[in-house]
């Protein structure tokens, strides 16, 4: 049996510092992506839901949710970066440079910016910086992430350890506000809530109340939609426990959609500062979410400010909204800890 034409994916020892990978299969975003996203996630944000609302705030082309662009661009990287991953460990320095609109074609390239073999000698951590560009060659979004990857051969020598320095937060001055965005005539009734930038206090926590129970069918459909081929999401033989692992991005989108209740005016994600998939999620788990206001930025564009938010997804509802225990470890039930900037009306 010949395997010379098939791709088993890269293992830890296949990565080299500075290596640039051009990922296959550019993908054109369509209105079908918007419809399917709404079928999979209970998202109700006015801007991606209503072309009229988008136009009223200065965006004549009707953008899709930022996370559609993120998932599509991220999915491109999976066959080359994380096909043999144990886990996706975190994100940093993710900026959304341009709204993605139907008709845009995204393609992604990644550069290896860090390597560190784990002490067990069987796995290692790979850091990459990925950039998604549209059909005009403009950057739509870029981000860094790090992933734990299996070694093919435990005896393979360890590379020199290089751990990149990544910013803990995207500074407000580095946030990219879409050209023409103007919230001065913002329709709060259409958006669904009256709360503006000044109504939120740093340190405030918001329980988003609603929960959604995960099913295998939905998370696999979502993951296929983004052409993410990681075996652990589809193949029950890929994990010792025989369960399909839910793609971490599915939890991000679910939590973001649930956050509408209390943050309906957080219309656009401008940046993801940091993200950790704290614990695995599986079909049957019921996901709830809460948010904490970490910071605020004023006057980014006419009528536009930004909230820095910690979005936490939990298995079951945590009415105490506890992120960490006294020993500083994550509290039981925390699935996702995501730190991001959202553009809101002032």
Short mmCIF file of C-alpha atoms in Angstrom, two decimals:
data_model
loop_
_atom_site.label_atom_id
_atom_site.label_comp_id
_atom_site.label_asym_id
_atom_site.label_seq_id
_atom_site.Cartn_x
_atom_site.Cartn_y
_atom_site.Cartn_z
CA UNK A 1 0.00 0.00 0.00
CA UNK A 2 1.49 3.34 -1.08
CA UNK A 3 1.15 6.44 1.08
CA UNK A 4 3.51 8.57 -0.99
CA UNK A 5 0.72 10.85 -2.20
CA UNK A 6 -1.18 11.34 1.06
CA UNK A 7 -0.52 13.86 3.81
CA UNK A 8 -0.16 12.47 7.35
CA UNK A 9 0.23 16.04 8.68
CA UNK A 10 3.28 17.61 10.27
CA UNK A 11 4.69 16.25 13.50
CA UNK A 12 6.68 18.31 15.99
CA UNK A 13 10.06 17.49 14.44
CA UNK A 14 8.83 18.61 10.98
CA UNK A 15 8.63 22.27 12.08
CA UNK A 16 11.59 24.64 11.86
CA UNK A 17 11.93 28.18 13.19
CA UNK A 18 11.14 30.75 10.50
CA UNK A 19 9.42 28.19 8.27
CA UNK A 20 6.63 29.74 6.16
CA UNK A 21 3.67 27.57 5.17
CA UNK A 22 1.25 28.59 2.43
CA UNK A 23 -1.99 26.81 3.30
CA UNK A 24 -4.13 25.13 0.66
CA UNK A 25 -7.68 25.76 -0.48
CA UNK A 26 -8.58 29.47 -0.51
CA UNK A 27 -12.25 29.83 0.40
CA UNK A 28 -14.87 32.28 -0.81
CA UNK A 29 -17.30 33.52 1.84
CA UNK A 30 -20.97 33.44 0.77
CA UNK A 31 -24.36 34.32 2.21
CA UNK A 32 -24.62 30.59 2.87
CA UNK A 33 -21.96 30.99 5.55
CA UNK A 34 -24.05 33.65 7.26
CA UNK A 35 -27.15 31.45 7.17
CA UNK A 36 -25.37 28.33 8.40
CA UNK A 37 -23.64 30.28 11.17
CA UNK A 38 -27.03 31.48 12.37
CA UNK A 39 -28.39 27.94 12.20
CA UNK A 40 -25.55 26.57 14.33
CA UNK A 41 -25.11 29.43 16.84
CA UNK A 42 -27.90 31.48 18.50
CA UNK A 43 -26.38 34.76 17.32
CA UNK A 44 -28.57 37.88 17.22
CA UNK A 45 -26.17 40.80 16.82
CA UNK A 46 -27.85 43.42 14.63
CA UNK A 47 -24.87 44.36 12.47
CA UNK A 48 -24.20 40.94 10.85
CA UNK A 49 -27.96 40.15 10.94
CA UNK A 50 -29.23 43.24 9.10
CA UNK A 51 -27.78 44.80 5.95
CA UNK A 52 -29.88 47.89 6.69
CA UNK A 53 -28.43 48.23 10.20
CA UNK A 54 -24.88 47.77 8.86
CA UNK A 55 -25.46 50.51 6.27
CA UNK A 56 -26.89 52.81 8.97
CA UNK A 57 -23.55 52.66 10.83
CA UNK A 58 -21.47 53.31 7.72
CA UNK A 59 -20.80 49.81 6.41
CA UNK A 60 -22.44 49.69 2.98
CA UNK A 61 -21.17 46.16 2.30
CA UNK A 62 -22.86 43.84 4.82
CA UNK A 63 -20.16 42.03 6.85
CA UNK A 64 -20.52 38.52 8.21
CA UNK A 65 -19.64 37.79 11.86
CA UNK A 66 -15.92 38.31 12.52
CA UNK A 67 -15.69 34.76 13.81
CA UNK A 68 -16.72 33.36 10.40
CA UNK A 69 -13.55 34.89 8.98
CA UNK A 70 -11.60 33.64 11.99
CA UNK A 71 -12.86 30.05 11.69
CA UNK A 72 -12.34 29.89 7.93
CA UNK A 73 -8.83 31.34 8.17
CA UNK A 74 -8.01 29.11 11.15
CA UNK A 75 -9.37 26.02 9.40
CA UNK A 76 -6.90 26.54 6.54
CA UNK A 77 -4.02 26.13 9.01
CA UNK A 78 -5.18 22.85 10.55
CA UNK A 79 -3.90 20.33 7.94
CA UNK A 80 -0.39 21.82 8.16
CA UNK A 81 -0.15 22.98 11.78
CA UNK A 82 -2.45 21.00 14.03
CA UNK A 83 -3.52 17.80 12.28
CA UNK A 84 -1.45 15.87 14.83
CA UNK A 85 -2.18 18.17 17.73
CA UNK A 86 -2.87 17.11 21.28
CA UNK A 87 -4.50 20.48 22.00
CA UNK A 88 -4.68 24.08 20.80
CA UNK A 89 -3.22 25.95 23.77
CA UNK A 90 -3.84 29.64 23.22
CA UNK A 91 -4.13 32.76 21.07
CA UNK A 92 -2.56 36.21 21.16
CA UNK A 93 -2.28 39.39 19.10
CA UNK A 94 -5.32 38.60 16.95
CA UNK A 95 -6.51 41.68 15.07
CA UNK A 96 -9.42 41.99 12.66
CA UNK A 97 -8.17 44.42 10.01
CA UNK A 98 -11.11 44.43 7.56
CA UNK A 99 -14.74 43.34 7.78
CA UNK A 100 -15.25 40.15 5.77
CA UNK A 101 -18.13 40.35 3.31
CA UNK A 102 -19.71 37.73 1.05
CA UNK A 103 -17.62 37.43 -2.10
CA UNK A 104 -14.33 37.77 -0.24
CA UNK A 105 -11.89 34.91 -0.78
CA UNK A 106 -9.60 34.20 2.16
CA UNK A 107 -6.27 32.43 2.02
CA UNK A 108 -3.89 31.89 4.93
CA UNK A 109 -0.16 31.61 5.44
CA UNK A 110 1.68 30.85 8.68
CA UNK A 111 5.19 31.41 9.96
CA UNK A 112 6.70 29.27 12.71
CA UNK A 113 7.83 31.71 15.43
CA UNK A 114 8.59 29.37 18.33
CA UNK A 115 9.39 25.75 19.28
CA UNK A 116 9.74 23.97 22.61
CA UNK A 117 9.91 20.23 23.19
CA UNK A 118 8.03 19.03 26.26
CA UNK A 119 9.88 17.23 29.04
CA UNK A 120 8.15 13.93 28.22
CA UNK A 121 9.98 13.85 24.88
CA UNK A 122 6.81 12.73 23.09
CA UNK A 123 5.23 16.11 22.29
CA UNK A 124 6.24 19.73 21.74
CA UNK A 125 4.72 23.18 21.48
CA UNK A 126 4.74 25.03 18.16
CA UNK A 127 4.02 28.78 17.96
CA UNK A 128 2.82 30.18 14.62
CA UNK A 129 1.79 33.60 13.37
CA UNK A 130 -0.93 33.27 10.74
CA UNK A 131 -2.16 35.90 8.29
CA UNK A 132 -5.37 35.69 6.26
CA UNK A 133 -5.54 37.84 3.15
CA UNK A 134 -8.43 38.56 0.80
CA UNK A 135 -8.57 38.43 -3.01
CA UNK A 136 -6.96 41.89 -3.18
CA UNK A 137 -4.01 40.79 -1.05
CA UNK A 138 -5.20 42.91 1.89
CA UNK A 139 -4.84 41.51 5.40
CA UNK A 140 -8.27 40.56 6.76
CA UNK A 141 -6.99 39.23 10.08
CA UNK A 142 -3.82 37.94 11.69
CA UNK A 143 -3.07 36.15 14.93
CA UNK A 144 -0.55 34.09 16.85
CA UNK A 145 -1.37 30.73 18.38
CA UNK A 146 0.45 27.90 20.04
CA UNK A 147 -0.39 24.25 19.82
CA UNK A 148 0.90 21.04 21.39
CA UNK A 149 1.83 18.56 18.66
CA UNK A 150 2.79 14.87 18.82
CA UNK A 151 6.28 13.80 17.81
CA UNK A 152 6.50 11.15 15.12
CA UNK A 153 9.59 9.68 16.75
CA UNK A 154 10.24 10.14 20.47
CA UNK A 155 13.96 9.67 19.78
CA UNK A 156 14.15 12.63 17.38
CA UNK A 157 16.44 15.33 18.82
CA UNK A 158 14.86 18.37 20.44
CA UNK A 159 15.22 21.67 18.59
CA UNK A 160 16.67 24.74 20.26
CA UNK A 161 13.95 26.19 22.50
CA UNK A 162 12.58 29.51 21.26
CA UNK A 163 9.54 30.96 23.04
CA UNK A 164 8.29 34.15 21.34
CA UNK A 165 7.35 37.23 23.33
CA UNK A 166 3.73 38.01 22.61
CA UNK A 167 1.82 41.06 23.82
CA UNK A 168 -0.60 40.41 26.69
CA UNK A 169 -3.10 42.79 25.12
CA UNK A 170 -3.61 44.65 21.84
CA UNK A 171 -3.34 48.31 22.82
CA UNK A 172 -6.44 50.41 22.02
CA UNK A 173 -4.41 52.57 19.64
CA UNK A 174 -3.58 49.45 17.59
CA UNK A 175 -7.23 48.44 17.13
CA UNK A 176 -8.39 48.73 13.52
CA UNK A 177 -11.78 50.42 13.18
CA UNK A 178 -13.56 49.64 9.88
CA UNK A 179 -13.45 52.56 7.45
CA UNK A 180 -16.59 54.66 7.68
CA UNK A 181 -17.87 53.15 10.94
CA UNK A 182 -20.06 55.74 12.69
CA UNK A 183 -22.27 55.00 15.69
CA UNK A 184 -23.60 58.56 16.14
CA UNK A 185 -27.04 57.59 14.71
CA UNK A 186 -27.03 54.18 16.44
CA UNK A 187 -30.46 52.48 16.52
CA UNK A 188 -30.58 50.97 20.02
CA UNK A 189 -34.09 49.61 19.47
CA UNK A 190 -32.95 47.59 16.47
CA UNK A 191 -29.84 46.45 18.36
CA UNK A 192 -31.94 45.19 21.25
CA UNK A 193 -30.40 46.91 24.28
CA UNK A 194 -29.83 50.52 25.41
CA UNK A 195 -26.48 49.97 27.16
CA UNK A 196 -23.63 52.11 25.80
CA UNK A 197 -19.95 52.36 26.73
CA UNK A 198 -20.63 54.58 29.74
CA UNK A 199 -23.12 52.07 31.17
CA UNK A 200 -20.39 49.47 31.77
CA UNK A 201 -17.95 49.63 34.68
CA UNK A 202 -14.50 48.00 34.78
CA UNK A 203 -14.80 44.96 37.03
CA UNK A 204 -18.50 44.48 36.29
CA UNK A 205 -19.60 40.88 35.62
CA UNK A 206 -22.54 39.93 33.42
CA UNK A 207 -24.27 36.55 33.63
CA UNK A 208 -25.56 35.80 30.12
CA UNK A 209 -28.20 33.45 31.60
CA UNK A 210 -28.95 31.15 28.66
CA UNK A 211 -27.40 27.75 28.02
CA UNK A 212 -27.03 25.49 24.98
CA UNK A 213 -26.47 21.73 25.14
CA UNK A 214 -23.80 20.51 22.70
CA UNK A 215 -24.58 17.83 20.13
CA UNK A 216 -22.09 15.90 18.02
CA UNK A 217 -24.01 16.67 14.82
CA UNK A 218 -23.84 20.45 15.26
CA UNK A 219 -20.19 20.72 16.26
CA UNK A 220 -19.10 18.39 13.44
CA UNK A 221 -21.18 20.35 10.92
CA UNK A 222 -19.61 23.60 12.12
CA UNK A 223 -16.09 22.19 12.00
CA UNK A 224 -16.61 20.83 8.48
CA UNK A 225 -18.02 24.22 7.42
CA UNK A 226 -14.60 25.72 8.24
CA UNK A 227 -12.80 22.83 6.48
CA UNK A 228 -11.06 22.01 9.76
CA UNK A 229 -9.79 18.45 9.35
CA UNK A 230 -8.45 17.72 12.86
CA UNK A 231 -9.13 14.03 13.49
CA UNK A 232 -10.16 14.47 17.14
CA UNK A 233 -13.37 16.29 16.13
CA UNK A 234 -14.69 13.54 13.84
CA UNK A 235 -13.07 10.19 14.48
CA UNK A 236 -13.95 8.32 17.67
CA UNK A 237 -10.79 6.24 17.25
CA UNK A 238 -8.55 9.33 17.48
CA UNK A 239 -8.84 9.60 21.29
CA UNK A 240 -8.42 6.92 23.97
CA UNK A 241 -11.82 7.79 25.49
CA UNK A 242 -13.60 7.19 22.18
CA UNK A 243 -15.27 10.62 22.27
CA UNK A 244 -15.27 13.37 19.67
CA UNK A 245 -13.62 16.51 21.03
CA UNK A 246 -15.60 19.69 20.31
CA UNK A 247 -13.56 22.20 18.28
CA UNK A 248 -12.54 25.03 20.62
CA UNK A 249 -13.71 27.61 18.09
CA UNK A 250 -17.21 26.14 18.36
CA UNK A 251 -17.20 27.06 22.06
CA UNK A 252 -15.92 30.58 21.22
CA UNK A 253 -18.77 31.18 18.77
CA UNK A 254 -21.35 29.67 21.10
CA UNK A 255 -20.21 31.83 24.04
CA UNK A 256 -20.08 34.94 21.85
CA UNK A 257 -23.64 34.27 20.65
CA UNK A 258 -24.85 33.72 24.23
CA UNK A 259 -23.21 37.02 25.28
CA UNK A 260 -25.80 38.94 23.24
CA UNK A 261 -27.95 38.93 26.39
CA UNK A 262 -26.22 41.78 28.24
CA UNK A 263 -23.80 42.78 25.47
CA UNK A 264 -26.11 43.20 22.47
CA UNK A 265 -24.26 46.40 21.50
CA UNK A 266 -20.83 44.74 21.35
CA UNK A 267 -21.33 44.77 17.60
CA UNK A 268 -17.85 44.07 16.22
CA UNK A 269 -14.91 42.08 17.57
CA UNK A 270 -11.83 44.23 16.96
CA UNK A 271 -9.16 42.00 18.52
CA UNK A 272 -8.60 38.84 20.55
CA UNK A 273 -5.95 39.59 23.17
CA UNK A 274 -5.64 36.11 24.64
CA UNK A 275 -7.54 32.89 24.69
CA UNK A 276 -7.28 29.57 26.48
CA UNK A 277 -9.30 26.42 25.91
CA UNK A 278 -9.22 25.51 29.58
CA UNK A 279 -10.94 22.14 29.44
CA UNK A 280 -12.28 19.83 26.72
CA UNK A 281 -15.97 19.90 25.79
CA UNK A 282 -18.05 17.01 24.51
CA UNK A 283 -21.57 16.35 23.23
CA UNK A 284 -24.02 16.39 26.11
CA UNK A 285 -22.28 19.26 27.92
CA UNK A 286 -24.48 22.33 28.45
CA UNK A 287 -22.54 25.54 27.79
CA UNK A 288 -23.28 28.79 29.62
CA UNK A 289 -21.31 32.05 29.52
CA UNK A 290 -20.53 35.14 31.57
CA UNK A 291 -18.40 38.21 30.88
CA UNK A 292 -16.24 40.58 32.90
CA UNK A 293 -15.44 44.13 31.80
CA UNK A 294 -11.62 44.48 31.89
CA UNK A 295 -11.05 47.90 30.32
CA UNK A 296 -12.65 50.62 28.22
CA UNK A 297 -11.37 52.78 25.37
CA UNK A 298 -13.06 55.95 24.20
CA UNK A 299 -13.40 57.87 20.95
CA UNK A 300 -12.01 55.42 18.38
CA UNK A 301 -14.33 56.77 15.64
CA UNK A 302 -17.51 58.90 15.57
CA UNK A 303 -19.71 57.54 18.36
CA UNK A 304 -17.47 54.47 18.72
CA UNK A 305 -15.74 53.17 21.85
CA UNK A 306 -14.41 49.77 22.84
CA UNK A 307 -14.91 47.39 25.71
CA UNK A 308 -12.19 44.94 26.69
CA UNK A 309 -14.09 41.88 27.81
CA UNK A 310 -13.27 38.54 29.37
CA UNK A 311 -15.71 35.99 27.95
CA UNK A 312 -15.91 32.81 30.01
CA UNK A 313 -17.72 29.68 28.87
CA UNK A 314 -18.63 27.11 31.49
CA UNK A 315 -19.99 23.59 31.60
CA UNK A 316 -23.28 24.26 33.36
CA UNK A 317 -24.26 27.63 34.77
CA UNK A 318 -21.94 29.25 37.31
CA UNK A 319 -24.01 31.92 39.02
CA UNK A 320 -21.01 32.85 41.21
CA UNK A 321 -19.03 33.69 38.01
CA UNK A 322 -15.78 32.37 39.48
CA UNK A 323 -12.84 32.15 37.07
CA UNK A 324 -10.12 30.80 39.35
CA UNK A 325 -9.92 28.94 42.66
CA UNK A 326 -7.86 30.16 45.61
CA UNK A 327 -4.83 28.22 44.30
CA UNK A 328 -5.07 30.30 41.07
CA UNK A 329 -6.06 27.26 38.98
CA UNK A 330 -9.15 27.57 36.80
CA UNK A 331 -12.40 26.81 38.58
CA UNK A 332 -14.12 23.50 37.89
CA UNK A 333 -16.32 23.71 34.81
CA UNK A 334 -14.50 26.56 33.02
CA UNK A 335 -14.18 25.65 29.32
CA UNK A 336 -12.97 28.91 27.74
CA UNK A 337 -11.25 32.07 28.92
CA UNK A 338 -11.25 34.61 26.06
CA UNK A 339 -9.99 38.20 26.37
CA UNK A 340 -11.15 40.43 23.49
CA UNK A 341 -11.95 43.98 22.42
CA UNK A 342 -15.41 44.79 21.04
CA UNK A 343 -16.53 48.02 19.38
CA UNK A 344 -19.61 49.54 21.04
CA UNK A 345 -21.59 52.80 20.81
CA UNK A 346 -20.48 55.60 23.13
#
